[in-house]
Each structure stands twice: as C-alpha cells, then as structure tokens.
Tab-separated table of C-alpha atoms in Angstrom:
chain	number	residue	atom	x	y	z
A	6	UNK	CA	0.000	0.000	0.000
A	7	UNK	CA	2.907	2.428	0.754
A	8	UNK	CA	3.994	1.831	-2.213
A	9	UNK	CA	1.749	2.543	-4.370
A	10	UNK	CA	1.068	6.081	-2.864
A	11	UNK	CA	4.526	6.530	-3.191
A	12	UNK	CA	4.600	6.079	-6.623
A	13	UNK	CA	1.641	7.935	-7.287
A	14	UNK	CA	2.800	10.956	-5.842
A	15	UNK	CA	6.018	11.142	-7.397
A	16	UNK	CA	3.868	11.142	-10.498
A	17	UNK	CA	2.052	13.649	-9.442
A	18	UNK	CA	5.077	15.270	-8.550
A	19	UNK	CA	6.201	14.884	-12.109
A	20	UNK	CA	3.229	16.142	-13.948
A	21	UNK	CA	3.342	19.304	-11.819
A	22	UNK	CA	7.006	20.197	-12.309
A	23	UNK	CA	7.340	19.252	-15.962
A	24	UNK	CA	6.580	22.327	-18.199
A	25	UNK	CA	3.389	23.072	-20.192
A	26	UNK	CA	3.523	23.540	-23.744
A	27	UNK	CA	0.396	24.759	-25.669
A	28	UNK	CA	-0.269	23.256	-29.125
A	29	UNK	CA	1.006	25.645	-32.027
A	30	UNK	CA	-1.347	23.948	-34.310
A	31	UNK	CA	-4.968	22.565	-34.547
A	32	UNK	CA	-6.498	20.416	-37.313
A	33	UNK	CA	-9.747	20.914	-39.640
A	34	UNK	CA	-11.541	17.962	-41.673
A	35	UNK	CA	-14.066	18.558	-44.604
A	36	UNK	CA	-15.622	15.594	-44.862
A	37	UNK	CA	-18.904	14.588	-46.866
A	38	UNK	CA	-20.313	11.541	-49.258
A	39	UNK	CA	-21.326	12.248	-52.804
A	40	UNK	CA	-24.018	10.153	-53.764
A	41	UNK	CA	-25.391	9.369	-57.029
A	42	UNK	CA	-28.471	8.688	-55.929
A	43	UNK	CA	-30.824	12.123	-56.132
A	44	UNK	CA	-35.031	12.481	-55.536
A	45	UNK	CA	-37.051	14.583	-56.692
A	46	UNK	CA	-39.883	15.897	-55.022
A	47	UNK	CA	-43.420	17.495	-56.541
A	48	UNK	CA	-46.493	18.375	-54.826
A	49	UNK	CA	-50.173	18.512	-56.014
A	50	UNK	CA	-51.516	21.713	-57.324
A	51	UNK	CA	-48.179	23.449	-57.963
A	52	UNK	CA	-47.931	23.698	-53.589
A	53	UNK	CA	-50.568	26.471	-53.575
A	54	UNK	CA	-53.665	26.541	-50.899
A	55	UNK	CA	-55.504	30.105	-51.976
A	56	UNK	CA	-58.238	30.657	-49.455
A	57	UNK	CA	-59.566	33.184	-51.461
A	58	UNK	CA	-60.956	35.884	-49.999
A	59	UNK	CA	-62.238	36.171	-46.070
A	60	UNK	CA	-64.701	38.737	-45.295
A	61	UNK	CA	-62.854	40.319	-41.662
A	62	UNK	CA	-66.159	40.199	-40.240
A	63	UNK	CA	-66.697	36.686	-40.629
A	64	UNK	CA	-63.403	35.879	-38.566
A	65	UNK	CA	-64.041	35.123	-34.520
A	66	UNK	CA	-63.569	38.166	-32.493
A	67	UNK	CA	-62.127	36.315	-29.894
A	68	UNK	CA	-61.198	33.391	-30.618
A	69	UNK	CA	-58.426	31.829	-33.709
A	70	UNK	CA	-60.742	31.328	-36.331
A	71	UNK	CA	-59.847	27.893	-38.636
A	72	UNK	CA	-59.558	28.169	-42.524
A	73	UNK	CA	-60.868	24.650	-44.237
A	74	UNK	CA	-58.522	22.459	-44.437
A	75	UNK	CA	-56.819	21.419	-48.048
A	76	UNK	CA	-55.442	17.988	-48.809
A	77	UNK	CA	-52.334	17.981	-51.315
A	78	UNK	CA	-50.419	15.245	-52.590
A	79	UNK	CA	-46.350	15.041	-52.054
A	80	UNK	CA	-44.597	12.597	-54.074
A	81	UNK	CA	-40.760	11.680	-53.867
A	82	UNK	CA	-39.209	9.549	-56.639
A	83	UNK	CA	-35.626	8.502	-55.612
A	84	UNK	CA	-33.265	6.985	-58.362
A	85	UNK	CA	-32.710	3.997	-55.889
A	86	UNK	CA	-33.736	3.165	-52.451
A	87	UNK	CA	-31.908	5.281	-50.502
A	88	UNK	CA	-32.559	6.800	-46.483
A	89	UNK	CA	-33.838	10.220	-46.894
A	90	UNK	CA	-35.629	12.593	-44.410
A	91	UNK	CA	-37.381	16.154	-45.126
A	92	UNK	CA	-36.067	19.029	-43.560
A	93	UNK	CA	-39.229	21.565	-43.461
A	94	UNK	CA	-38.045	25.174	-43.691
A	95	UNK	CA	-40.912	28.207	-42.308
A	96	UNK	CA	-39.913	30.960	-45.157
A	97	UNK	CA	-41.910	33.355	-42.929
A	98	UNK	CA	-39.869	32.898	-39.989
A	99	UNK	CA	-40.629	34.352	-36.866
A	100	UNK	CA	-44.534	35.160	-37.592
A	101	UNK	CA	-46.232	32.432	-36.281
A	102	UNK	CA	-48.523	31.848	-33.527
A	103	UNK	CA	-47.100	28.722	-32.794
A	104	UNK	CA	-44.070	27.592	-31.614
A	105	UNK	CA	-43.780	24.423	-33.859
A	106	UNK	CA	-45.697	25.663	-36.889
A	107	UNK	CA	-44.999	27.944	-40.004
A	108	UNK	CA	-45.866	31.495	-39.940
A	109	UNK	CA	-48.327	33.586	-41.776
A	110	UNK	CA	-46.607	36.424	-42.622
A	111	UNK	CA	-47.445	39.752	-40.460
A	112	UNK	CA	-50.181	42.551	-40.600
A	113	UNK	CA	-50.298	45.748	-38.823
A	114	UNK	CA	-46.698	45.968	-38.841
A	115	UNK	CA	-45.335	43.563	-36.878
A	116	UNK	CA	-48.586	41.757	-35.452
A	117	UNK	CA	-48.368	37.886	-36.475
A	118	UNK	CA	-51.455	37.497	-38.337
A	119	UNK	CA	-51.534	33.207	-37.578
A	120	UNK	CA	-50.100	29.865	-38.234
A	121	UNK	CA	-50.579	26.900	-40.657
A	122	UNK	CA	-49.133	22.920	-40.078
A	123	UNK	CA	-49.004	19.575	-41.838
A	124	UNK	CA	-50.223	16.931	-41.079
A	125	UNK	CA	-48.928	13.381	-43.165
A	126	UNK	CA	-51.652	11.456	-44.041
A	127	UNK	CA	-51.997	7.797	-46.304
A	128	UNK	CA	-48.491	7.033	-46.128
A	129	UNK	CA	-46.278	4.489	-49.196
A	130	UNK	CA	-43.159	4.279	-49.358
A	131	UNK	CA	-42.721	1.935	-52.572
A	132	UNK	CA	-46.526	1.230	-52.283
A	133	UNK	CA	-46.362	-0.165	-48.989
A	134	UNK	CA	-48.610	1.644	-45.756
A	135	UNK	CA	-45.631	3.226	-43.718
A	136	UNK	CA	-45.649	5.307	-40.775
A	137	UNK	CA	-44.849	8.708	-40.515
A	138	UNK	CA	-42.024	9.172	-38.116
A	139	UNK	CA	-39.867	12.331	-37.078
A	140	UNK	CA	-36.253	13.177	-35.335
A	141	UNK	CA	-35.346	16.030	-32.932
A	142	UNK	CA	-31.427	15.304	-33.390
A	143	UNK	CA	-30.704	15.375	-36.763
A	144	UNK	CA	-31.531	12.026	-37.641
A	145	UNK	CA	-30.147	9.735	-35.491
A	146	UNK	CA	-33.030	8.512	-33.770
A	147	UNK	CA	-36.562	8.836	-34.392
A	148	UNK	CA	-40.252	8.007	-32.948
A	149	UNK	CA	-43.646	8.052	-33.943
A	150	UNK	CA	-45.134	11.670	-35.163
A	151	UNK	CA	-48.738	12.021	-36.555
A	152	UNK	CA	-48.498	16.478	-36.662
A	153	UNK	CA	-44.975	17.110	-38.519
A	154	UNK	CA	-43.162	19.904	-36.492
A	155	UNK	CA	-40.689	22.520	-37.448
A	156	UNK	CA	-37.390	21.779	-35.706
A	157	UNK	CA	-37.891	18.021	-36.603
A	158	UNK	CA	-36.957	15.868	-39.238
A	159	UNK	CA	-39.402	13.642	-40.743
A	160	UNK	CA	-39.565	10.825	-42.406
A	161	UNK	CA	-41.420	7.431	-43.329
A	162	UNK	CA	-40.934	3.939	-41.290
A	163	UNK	CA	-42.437	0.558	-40.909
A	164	UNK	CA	-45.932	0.395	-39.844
A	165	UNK	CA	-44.633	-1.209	-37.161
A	166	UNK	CA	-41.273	-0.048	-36.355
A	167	UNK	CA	-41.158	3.906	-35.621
A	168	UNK	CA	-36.988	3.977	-34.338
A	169	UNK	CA	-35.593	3.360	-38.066
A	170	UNK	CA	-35.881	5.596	-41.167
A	171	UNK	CA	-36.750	3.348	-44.057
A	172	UNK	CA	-34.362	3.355	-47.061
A	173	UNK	CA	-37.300	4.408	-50.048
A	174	UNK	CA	-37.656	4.878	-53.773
A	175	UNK	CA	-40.910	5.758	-54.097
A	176	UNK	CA	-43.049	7.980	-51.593
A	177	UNK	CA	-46.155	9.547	-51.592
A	178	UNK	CA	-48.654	10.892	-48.517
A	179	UNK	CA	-51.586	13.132	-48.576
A	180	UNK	CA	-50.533	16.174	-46.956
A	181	UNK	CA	-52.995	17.954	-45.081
A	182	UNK	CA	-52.645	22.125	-44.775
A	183	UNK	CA	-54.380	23.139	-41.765
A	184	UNK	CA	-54.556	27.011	-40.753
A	185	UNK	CA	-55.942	29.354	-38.415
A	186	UNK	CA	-55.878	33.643	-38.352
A	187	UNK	CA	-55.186	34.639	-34.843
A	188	UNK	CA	-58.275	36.518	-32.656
A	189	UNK	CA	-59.055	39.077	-35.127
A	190	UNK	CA	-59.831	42.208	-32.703
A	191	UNK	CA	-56.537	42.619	-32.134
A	192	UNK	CA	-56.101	43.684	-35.937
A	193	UNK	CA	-57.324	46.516	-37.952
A	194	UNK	CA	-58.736	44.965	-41.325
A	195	UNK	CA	-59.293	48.921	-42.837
A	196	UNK	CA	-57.087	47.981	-45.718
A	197	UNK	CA	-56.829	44.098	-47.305
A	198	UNK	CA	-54.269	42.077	-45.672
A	199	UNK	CA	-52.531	39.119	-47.457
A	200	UNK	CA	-52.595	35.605	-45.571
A	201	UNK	CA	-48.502	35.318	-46.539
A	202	UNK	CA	-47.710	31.576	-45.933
A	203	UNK	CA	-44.788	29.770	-47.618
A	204	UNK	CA	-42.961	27.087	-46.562
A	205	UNK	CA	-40.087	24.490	-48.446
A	206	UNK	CA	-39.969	21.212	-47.988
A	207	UNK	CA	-35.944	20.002	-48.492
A	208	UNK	CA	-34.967	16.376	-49.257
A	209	UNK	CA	-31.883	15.617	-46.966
A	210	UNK	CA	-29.732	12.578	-47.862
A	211	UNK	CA	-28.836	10.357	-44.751
C-alpha cells in the first residue's frame, strides 16, 4: 500500500514540475459523401392553398378562427432506395402563432397574423402503408409523429417499427394544410391584408 502512494505521488510530482507547452497547431476535416443517388420531389396543385378571400367580419372576435382544411399530394421519386428525411423550412420565420408551426406572414406591422401545419396522411413508401415518423437530433433517432413539427426531421418507417428511417424509392402521402388567423380584434382589417404563408420542404440525404 505504501507503495503505491509513493509512486503515485512522485507522479504527481512529475506532472506538476514538468513544463506546459500549448499546441502551435490545430487540425480541420471537410468531410462529406457524394451520392449518385438524387429524388425529386413534386407536390399537387403546384404547392398552392388560396383561401380566397375572407370577409374580416366573418373571422371570430375572440377566438383563432380555422380556414378549411386542403389535402395535397407530395410525391418523392428517388433513383434507388436510398434513407432520406425532409427538412421543413418556415420561409416566414418568426410570424407564427405557434411555436412548432410555419408562420403567416405579419399585418399591422409587426402583429403575427396566424399559423398553418401539416399533417402526413396515407403514407407508401414503394406502395407499402408506412408510418410517418420524425427526429429532434438530426436524424439519429426517431419516434412516432402524426403532426410534422418545425425543428424536426421527418420521415417514413415501418408500420410497425417507428426507431428506423426506411431506405425508399418511391413515396407519396396526402398532406394535409391546416390554418388558423389569430383573434381578429386585435387587428385593424381597414385595408386588405394578405394571408402570406410559404414554406419548403428540403430532401436531406442520410
């Protein structure tokens, strides 16, 4: 036993008086994969949901009001069956009422006018019923998500298997655009005011 603490403090003894040099040089790596697999992604109707026009005095005082909700169809066609997820990007950043939806653009200035979401519906992935799943760290692991979120990644997985990203070459959902204009007496409608909306929907490689 004396030993051993003898030894260990000349060691320590060591490592204190020998001198400390800092490192004159540090290293950087690029690294990546090029693939030659690439998808391509479409949706239904060009990606436009027009509402139209909203009288203001139809719109809850009070209350959000809901806009009808529109269905659209997203297909992605890979050259080979490859992991992918979808990165969703709000192009109207930092106007929604919602914390994990897109924004609406703003009214009044700087008053958020509301929020729309998505919401995957009648998942295939290579005509097979899948899952739609999402991921919160960049794709490492994932779990069950029926309301994609901004901040997530989402993808498709086994009906019954939510913790792996299927590898895909064809896949197509019904995407459901839901969308609601915050209480409206907290705006002044004396003018028109566009419902601004816009979103992308970016295929990431994994």
């Amino acid at each position: 036993m004396s030993k051993s603490l003898t030894l260990s403090s000349i060691a320590l003894l060591l490592a204190c008086t020998t001198p400390a040099f800092a490192a004159s040089n540090v290293d950087l790596t690029v690294k990546g994969l090029i693939t030659p697999n690439a998808c391509t992604p479409t949706l239904s109707g060009g990606g436009m949901v027009d509402h139209g026009k909203i009288a203001s005095k139809d719109l809850v005082q009070n209350n959000p009001t809901s806009l009808p909700r529109v269905t659209l169809q997203l297909s992605i066609t890979c050259d080979a069956s490859i992991p992918f997820a979808i990165k969703p990007i709000d192009n109207r950043s930092g106007t929604s009422t919602g914390s994990s939806d897109f924004g609406l653009g703003l009214i009044n200035g700087n008053k958020r006018l509301g929020r729309f979401y998505l919401t995957p519906l009648n998942m295939l992935a290579d005509g097979v019923s899948a899952q739609p799943i999402a991921s919160v760290d960049g794709g490492r692991t994932w779990y069950s998500e029926r309301n994609w979120e901004l901040q997530t990644l989402w993808g498709a997985g086994a009906v019954d298997d939510a913790t792996t990203l299927l590898p895909i070459k064809s896949l197509v959902l019904d995407l459901e655009v839901g969308a609601s204009i915050a209480r409206a007496d907290q705006f002044d409608f004396s003018d028109e005011a566009p419902i601004d909306g816009s979103a992308t929907l970016e295929v990431m490689y994994l």
